JSON list of C-alpha atoms in Angstrom, two decimals:
[
{"chain": "A", "resi": 1, "resn": "VAL", "atom": "CA", "xyz": [-2.24, 31.90, 3.76]},
{"chain": "A", "resi": 2, "resn": "GLN", "atom": "CA", "xyz": [-0.82, 30.02, 0.61]},
{"chain": "A", "resi": 3, "resn": "LEU", "atom": "CA", "xyz": [-2.35, 26.49, -0.58]},
{"chain": "A", "resi": 4, "resn": "GLN", "atom": "CA", "xyz": [-0.68, 24.29, -2.65]},
{"chain": "A", "resi": 5, "resn": "ALA", "atom": "CA", "xyz": [-2.85, 20.95, -4.11]},
{"chain": "A", "resi": 6, "resn": "SER", "atom": "CA", "xyz": [-1.33, 17.93, -5.68]},
{"chain": "A", "resi": 7, "resn": "GLY", "atom": "CA", "xyz": [-2.06, 14.44, -6.00]},
{"chain": "A", "resi": 8, "resn": "GLY", "atom": "CA", "xyz": [-3.89, 14.82, -9.50]},
{"chain": "A", "resi": 9, "resn": "GLY", "atom": "CA", "xyz": [-3.43, 12.77, -12.64]},
{"chain": "A", "resi": 10, "resn": "LEU", "atom": "CA", "xyz": [-4.57, 10.71, -15.12]},
{"chain": "A", "resi": 11, "resn": "VAL", "atom": "CA", "xyz": [-6.32, 7.43, -14.41]},
{"chain": "A", "resi": 12, "resn": "GLN", "atom": "CA", "xyz": [-8.70, 4.94, -15.77]},
{"chain": "A", "resi": 13, "resn": "ALA", "atom": "CA", "xyz": [-12.39, 4.64, -14.36]},
{"chain": "A", "resi": 14, "resn": "GLY", "atom": "CA", "xyz": [-12.53, 2.82, -11.30]},
{"chain": "A", "resi": 15, "resn": "ALA", "atom": "CA", "xyz": [-9.03, 4.05, -10.14]},
{"chain": "A", "resi": 16, "resn": "SER", "atom": "CA", "xyz": [-8.54, 5.69, -6.68]},
{"chain": "A", "resi": 17, "resn": "LEU", "atom": "CA", "xyz": [-6.86, 9.19, -5.90]},
{"chain": "A", "resi": 18, "resn": "ARG", "atom": "CA", "xyz": [-6.12, 11.02, -2.87]},
{"chain": "A", "resi": 19, "resn": "LEU", "atom": "CA", "xyz": [-5.53, 14.59, -3.40]},
{"chain": "A", "resi": 20, "resn": "SER", "atom": "CA", "xyz": [-3.74, 16.76, -0.88]},
{"chain": "A", "resi": 21, "resn": "CYS", "atom": "CA", "xyz": [-4.03, 20.40, 0.21]},
{"chain": "A", "resi": 22, "resn": "ALA", "atom": "CA", "xyz": [-1.05, 21.96, 1.83]},
{"chain": "A", "resi": 23, "resn": "ALA", "atom": "CA", "xyz": [-1.46, 25.15, 3.77]},
{"chain": "A", "resi": 24, "resn": "SER", "atom": "CA", "xyz": [1.25, 27.54, 4.97]},
{"chain": "A", "resi": 25, "resn": "GLY", "atom": "CA", "xyz": [1.56, 30.97, 6.03]},
{"chain": "A", "resi": 26, "resn": "ARG", "atom": "CA", "xyz": [-0.05, 32.28, 9.19]},
{"chain": "A", "resi": 27, "resn": "ARG", "atom": "CA", "xyz": [-2.32, 29.78, 10.56]},
{"chain": "A", "resi": 28, "resn": "SER", "atom": "CA", "xyz": [-3.71, 32.00, 13.44]},
{"chain": "A", "resi": 29, "resn": "SER", "atom": "CA", "xyz": [-7.25, 32.30, 12.58]},
{"chain": "A", "resi": 30, "resn": "PRO", "atom": "CA", "xyz": [-7.77, 33.17, 8.86]},
{"chain": "A", "resi": 31, "resn": "TYR", "atom": "CA", "xyz": [-9.59, 30.43, 7.94]},
{"chain": "A", "resi": 32, "resn": "SER", "atom": "CA", "xyz": [-11.90, 27.76, 9.57]},
{"chain": "A", "resi": 33, "resn": "VAL", "atom": "CA", "xyz": [-13.22, 25.64, 6.90]},
{"chain": "A", "resi": 34, "resn": "VAL", "atom": "CA", "xyz": [-11.21, 24.26, 4.11]},
{"chain": "A", "resi": 35, "resn": "GLY", "atom": "CA", "xyz": [-13.23, 23.04, 0.86]},
{"chain": "A", "resi": 36, "resn": "TRP", "atom": "CA", "xyz": [-12.79, 21.13, -2.20]},
{"chain": "A", "resi": 37, "resn": "PHE", "atom": "CA", "xyz": [-14.18, 22.21, -5.24]},
{"chain": "A", "resi": 38, "resn": "ARG", "atom": "CA", "xyz": [-13.93, 21.03, -9.23]},
{"chain": "A", "resi": 39, "resn": "GLN", "atom": "CA", "xyz": [-14.06, 22.68, -12.56]},
{"chain": "A", "resi": 40, "resn": "GLY", "atom": "CA", "xyz": [-14.74, 20.35, -15.39]},
{"chain": "A", "resi": 41, "resn": "PRO", "atom": "CA", "xyz": [-14.28, 21.45, -19.12]},
{"chain": "A", "resi": 42, "resn": "GLY", "atom": "CA", "xyz": [-17.02, 24.09, -19.96]},
{"chain": "A", "resi": 43, "resn": "LYS", "atom": "CA", "xyz": [-18.37, 24.01, -16.55]},
{"chain": "A", "resi": 44, "resn": "GLU", "atom": "CA", "xyz": [-18.75, 26.09, -13.61]},
{"chain": "A", "resi": 45, "resn": "ARG", "atom": "CA", "xyz": [-16.73, 25.71, -10.21]},
{"chain": "A", "resi": 46, "resn": "ALA", "atom": "CA", "xyz": [-18.84, 23.31, -8.40]},
{"chain": "A", "resi": 47, "resn": "PHE", "atom": "CA", "xyz": [-18.65, 22.23, -4.56]},
{"chain": "A", "resi": 48, "resn": "VAL", "atom": "CA", "xyz": [-17.21, 18.96, -3.79]},
{"chain": "A", "resi": 49, "resn": "ALA", "atom": "CA", "xyz": [-16.89, 18.61, 0.09]},
{"chain": "A", "resi": 50, "resn": "ALA", "atom": "CA", "xyz": [-15.52, 20.64, 3.00]},
{"chain": "A", "resi": 51, "resn": "ILE", "atom": "CA", "xyz": [-14.22, 20.19, 6.84]},
{"chain": "A", "resi": 52, "resn": "ALA", "atom": "CA", "xyz": [-14.04, 22.52, 9.47]},
{"chain": "A", "resi": 53, "resn": "TRP", "atom": "CA", "xyz": [-10.50, 22.69, 10.91]},
{"chain": "A", "resi": 54, "resn": "ASP", "atom": "CA", "xyz": [-11.40, 22.79, 14.58]},
{"chain": "A", "resi": 55, "resn": "SER", "atom": "CA", "xyz": [-14.55, 20.49, 14.81]},
{"chain": "A", "resi": 56, "resn": "ASP", "atom": "CA", "xyz": [-15.98, 17.17, 13.56]},
{"chain": "A", "resi": 57, "resn": "ASN", "atom": "CA", "xyz": [-17.88, 19.19, 10.62]},
{"chain": "A", "resi": 58, "resn": "ARG", "atom": "CA", "xyz": [-17.93, 17.82, 7.29]},
{"chain": "A", "resi": 59, "resn": "VAL", "atom": "CA", "xyz": [-20.07, 17.82, 4.50]},
{"chain": "A", "resi": 60, "resn": "TYR", "atom": "CA", "xyz": [-20.15, 16.57, 0.61]},
{"chain": "A", "resi": 61, "resn": "THR", "atom": "CA", "xyz": [-21.89, 17.64, -2.49]},
{"chain": "A", "resi": 62, "resn": "ASP", "atom": "CA", "xyz": [-24.56, 14.98, -1.91]},
{"chain": "A", "resi": 63, "resn": "SER", "atom": "CA", "xyz": [-24.87, 12.97, 1.08]},
{"chain": "A", "resi": 64, "resn": "ARG", "atom": "CA", "xyz": [-25.75, 10.16, -1.09]},
{"chain": "A", "resi": 65, "resn": "GLU", "atom": "CA", "xyz": [-22.26, 9.87, -2.73]},
{"chain": "A", "resi": 66, "resn": "GLU", "atom": "CA", "xyz": [-19.85, 7.75, -0.68]},
{"chain": "A", "resi": 67, "resn": "ARG", "atom": "CA", "xyz": [-16.83, 8.06, -3.26]},
{"chain": "A", "resi": 68, "resn": "PHE", "atom": "CA", "xyz": [-15.56, 10.99, -1.49]},
{"chain": "A", "resi": 69, "resn": "THR", "atom": "CA", "xyz": [-13.97, 11.09, 1.44]},
{"chain": "A", "resi": 70, "resn": "ILE", "atom": "CA", "xyz": [-12.52, 14.57, 2.99]},
{"chain": "A", "resi": 71, "resn": "SER", "atom": "CA", "xyz": [-9.82, 14.43, 5.93]},
{"chain": "A", "resi": 72, "resn": "ARG", "atom": "CA", "xyz": [-7.02, 16.53, 7.33]},
{"chain": "A", "resi": 73, "resn": "ASP", "atom": "CA", "xyz": [-4.18, 16.17, 9.54]},
{"chain": "A", "resi": 74, "resn": "ASN", "atom": "CA", "xyz": [-4.00, 19.45, 11.66]},
{"chain": "A", "resi": 75, "resn": "ALA", "atom": "CA", "xyz": [-0.38, 18.82, 12.71]},
{"chain": "A", "resi": 76, "resn": "LYS", "atom": "CA", "xyz": [0.65, 18.91, 8.90]},
{"chain": "A", "resi": 77, "resn": "ASN", "atom": "CA", "xyz": [-1.76, 21.53, 8.17]},
{"chain": "A", "resi": 78, "resn": "GLU", "atom": "CA", "xyz": [-3.13, 19.44, 5.41]},
{"chain": "A", "resi": 79, "resn": "VAL", "atom": "CA", "xyz": [-6.43, 18.62, 3.92]},
{"chain": "A", "resi": 80, "resn": "TYR", "atom": "CA", "xyz": [-7.25, 15.54, 1.96]},
{"chain": "A", "resi": 81, "resn": "LEU", "atom": "CA", "xyz": [-9.88, 14.46, -0.77]},
{"chain": "A", "resi": 82, "resn": "HIS", "atom": "CA", "xyz": [-9.75, 10.74, -1.46]},
{"chain": "A", "resi": 83, "resn": "VAL", "atom": "CA", "xyz": [-11.95, 9.69, -4.42]},
{"chain": "A", "resi": 84, "resn": "ASN", "atom": "CA", "xyz": [-12.79, 6.11, -5.34]},
{"chain": "A", "resi": 85, "resn": "GLY", "atom": "CA", "xyz": [-14.58, 4.48, -8.18]},
{"chain": "A", "resi": 86, "resn": "LEU", "atom": "CA", "xyz": [-13.30, 7.39, -10.34]},
{"chain": "A", "resi": 87, "resn": "LYS", "atom": "CA", "xyz": [-15.66, 7.76, -13.40]},
{"chain": "A", "resi": 88, "resn": "PRO", "atom": "CA", "xyz": [-15.08, 9.64, -16.58]},
{"chain": "A", "resi": 89, "resn": "ASP", "atom": "CA", "xyz": [-17.66, 12.42, -15.27]},
{"chain": "A", "resi": 90, "resn": "ASP", "atom": "CA", "xyz": [-14.72, 13.10, -12.63]},
{"chain": "A", "resi": 91, "resn": "THR", "atom": "CA", "xyz": [-12.57, 14.76, -14.94]},
{"chain": "A", "resi": 92, "resn": "ALA", "atom": "CA", "xyz": [-11.61, 18.45, -13.74]},
{"chain": "A", "resi": 93, "resn": "VAL", "atom": "CA", "xyz": [-9.31, 20.73, -12.13]},
{"chain": "A", "resi": 94, "resn": "TYR", "atom": "CA", "xyz": [-9.78, 20.23, -8.49]},
{"chain": "A", "resi": 95, "resn": "TYR", "atom": "CA", "xyz": [-9.03, 23.16, -6.24]},
{"chain": "A", "resi": 96, "resn": "CYS", "atom": "CA", "xyz": [-8.46, 23.34, -2.42]},
{"chain": "A", "resi": 97, "resn": "ALA", "atom": "CA", "xyz": [-9.99, 26.71, -0.65]},
{"chain": "A", "resi": 98, "resn": "ALA", "atom": "CA", "xyz": [-9.77, 27.99, 2.60]},
{"chain": "A", "resi": 99, "resn": "SER", "atom": "CA", "xyz": [-12.48, 30.23, 4.09]},
{"chain": "A", "resi": 100, "resn": "GLY", "atom": "CA", "xyz": [-12.53, 32.46, 7.47]},
{"chain": "A", "resi": 101, "resn": "GLN", "atom": "CA", "xyz": [-16.26, 32.55, 7.21]},
{"chain": "A", "resi": 102, "resn": "ASP", "atom": "CA", "xyz": [-18.96, 30.96, 9.37]},
{"chain": "A", "resi": 103, "resn": "TRP", "atom": "CA", "xyz": [-19.64, 27.21, 8.60]},
{"chain": "A", "resi": 104, "resn": "ARG", "atom": "CA", "xyz": [-22.86, 27.68, 6.87]},
{"chain": "A", "resi": 105, "resn": "TRP", "atom": "CA", "xyz": [-21.42, 29.47, 3.78]},
{"chain": "A", "resi": 106, "resn": "HIS", "atom": "CA", "xyz": [-18.99, 26.29, 3.42]},
{"chain": "A", "resi": 107, "resn": "ARG", "atom": "CA", "xyz": [-20.74, 25.61, -0.27]},
{"chain": "A", "resi": 108, "resn": "ILE", "atom": "CA", "xyz": [-20.38, 29.08, -1.36]},
{"chain": "A", "resi": 109, "resn": "VAL", "atom": "CA", "xyz": [-17.23, 30.13, -3.86]},
{"chain": "A", "resi": 110, "resn": "SER", "atom": "CA", "xyz": [-17.25, 33.55, -2.90]},
{"chain": "A", "resi": 111, "resn": "LYS", "atom": "CA", "xyz": [-16.76, 32.99, 0.80]},
{"chain": "A", "resi": 112, "resn": "TYR", "atom": "CA", "xyz": [-13.47, 31.35, -0.15]},
{"chain": "A", "resi": 113, "resn": "ALA", "atom": "CA", "xyz": [-10.52, 33.83, 0.40]},
{"chain": "A", "resi": 114, "resn": "TYR", "atom": "CA", "xyz": [-7.61, 31.79, -0.25]},
{"chain": "A", "resi": 115, "resn": "TRP", "atom": "CA", "xyz": [-7.29, 29.21, -3.26]},
{"chain": "A", "resi": 116, "resn": "GLY", "atom": "CA", "xyz": [-4.91, 26.82, -4.43]},
{"chain": "A", "resi": 117, "resn": "GLN", "atom": "CA", "xyz": [-3.67, 26.51, -8.27]},
{"chain": "A", "resi": 118, "resn": "GLY", "atom": "CA", "xyz": [-5.72, 23.10, -8.91]},
{"chain": "A", "resi": 119, "resn": "THR", "atom": "CA", "xyz": [-4.62, 19.75, -9.53]},
{"chain": "A", "resi": 120, "resn": "GLN", "atom": "CA", "xyz": [-6.04, 18.15, -12.66]},
{"chain": "A", "resi": 121, "resn": "VAL", "atom": "CA", "xyz": [-7.46, 14.70, -12.50]},
{"chain": "A", "resi": 122, "resn": "THR", "atom": "CA", "xyz": [-8.53, 12.83, -15.80]},
{"chain": "A", "resi": 123, "resn": "VAL", "atom": "CA", "xyz": [-10.05, 9.70, -15.42]},
{"chain": "A", "resi": 124, "resn": "SER", "atom": "CA", "xyz": [-10.32, 7.56, -19.14]},
{"chain": "A", "resi": 125, "resn": "SER", "atom": "CA", "xyz": [-12.74, 5.31, -19.66]}
]
């Protein structure tokens, strides 16, 4: 399974972006969860959102955070992360990842076997 993340860029605070994650290669059951993580300068990689491939399960790092929306297009084998109202603190490399593990592990970096190369999001104030 290969993952390709795209859609990042340099934007001003308040802007919106849609990040895309395209999956290619064998689909048959190697992954059941796709997650988005981000790693800011000098920070550890952190969970942002995850979506199950074959159910309605989706979750965000903070249930109160309404700026992020994760969605998928099964026909295209793509997962998206919409981010509204971008803030300078959102500056990071955003990674998509795929896991074949149970849904309960969706926040755990080490449970994801497949990773995309990351897409840089830079938010200026």
